[in-house]
């Protein structure tokens, strides 16, 4: 049975048949910038994170222990390295990369790219970078990252070109808010210039004061009526893969919601988990949906099979939700898994396993 088929069968049964496909490991809380949409580092936040929190980082021995436990659990295919900040601030980032790549795992790193050593990333065989570009011009880039005013835009473009010229096609990410929404077609063109593997657009999820950079109704209407159609035309012309259909669905949700709760359902408890720098194990990427901790010596595998994790799966499978579901950070992945489940088991069964029948 293929790994994704195993995940789909677990969703159908209501109990995972193996460990998660993907585990997301946070390495640091610190960041080298202050994206205005960020819940942890934005200058728009009503309350800033304390310096002690920003200084926390994962221990390499804990990451290695987690990987060994996941080896025994079985089913893991993908590791994501990131953080509540920039993972390349971790002093042992390249050792962690090497530990992952000693295994037959696909490695993705979420990064703003500026601190990346291009040659070391190439030599270590990193499979995928999700590069937070967030703009197609210096002006929008610096508006999105107020601390970047000293040539960082040129540095970003230089590293994107270096990977392109080395034949590595990485993905570009654009979180869409008030300062960059007008650049969607140009973002697609930039992705084409850099030979990006794909472009992921995401309507900014905002809280704690960051709502100040939200899209108003006029801006959302402009995107739906003009920006997205022109971006689609550019994507077709340049041959760039995008998720503009997902962005469109996000823009059509009401109020401050960025995702329609319950549609397409949540499958993260069968496919994904996240571990913070403190060892907290999260059901998804929402820090409030915590299913346990590794800090006291608990094993991930035991938590994955625990009654508390299963209770959360059962709640979401029955159509329940949490407050953070209205701003789901895994919406794109849930849509992808939902489509695969529907193709195999049919629409009626999809509605049943997501509490909508």
XYZ file of N, CA and C in Angstrom, residues 31 39 44 58 89 138 164-165 179 206 236 245 281 294 305 309 335-336 344:
57
model
N 14.011 35.345 15.169
C 13.919 35.657 13.734
C 14.825 36.829 13.402
N 2.543 36.436 13.933
C 1.950 36.421 15.272
C 3.000 36.518 16.373
N 3.388 45.209 14.603
C 1.996 45.607 14.815
C 1.378 44.939 16.038
N 15.678 24.499 19.916
C 15.686 23.052 20.118
C 17.113 22.551 20.311
N 18.863 30.473 11.858
C 19.508 31.088 13.012
C 20.006 30.043 14.004
N 11.034 45.770 -4.390
C 11.720 46.196 -3.172
C 10.769 46.930 -2.231
N 18.543 28.773 -8.810
C 18.054 28.564 -10.185
C 19.189 28.120 -11.092
N 20.331 28.804 -11.008
C 21.443 28.495 -11.891
C 22.063 27.131 -11.570
N -0.194 45.250 2.016
C 0.968 45.912 1.419
C 1.473 45.233 0.160
N -4.515 36.708 10.767
C -4.094 37.856 11.571
C -4.778 37.888 12.925
N -0.543 30.824 -16.523
C -0.718 30.010 -17.727
C 0.319 30.379 -18.784
N -6.586 28.869 -6.771
C -7.934 28.433 -6.428
C -8.146 28.418 -4.919
N 4.039 18.988 21.636
C 3.588 18.308 20.422
C 2.226 18.869 20.059
N 7.157 16.330 24.911
C 8.309 15.443 24.957
C 9.306 15.887 26.019
N -0.299 7.433 19.666
C -1.276 6.364 19.887
C -2.166 6.617 21.103
N -4.852 12.072 21.921
C -4.703 12.406 20.498
C -5.908 11.864 19.722
N -7.113 20.493 1.848
C -7.805 20.432 0.565
C -7.217 19.312 -0.301
N -5.889 19.227 -0.339
C -5.227 18.199 -1.148
C -5.601 16.795 -0.678
N -10.899 8.428 -3.963
C -10.820 6.996 -3.654
C -12.095 6.460 -3.027
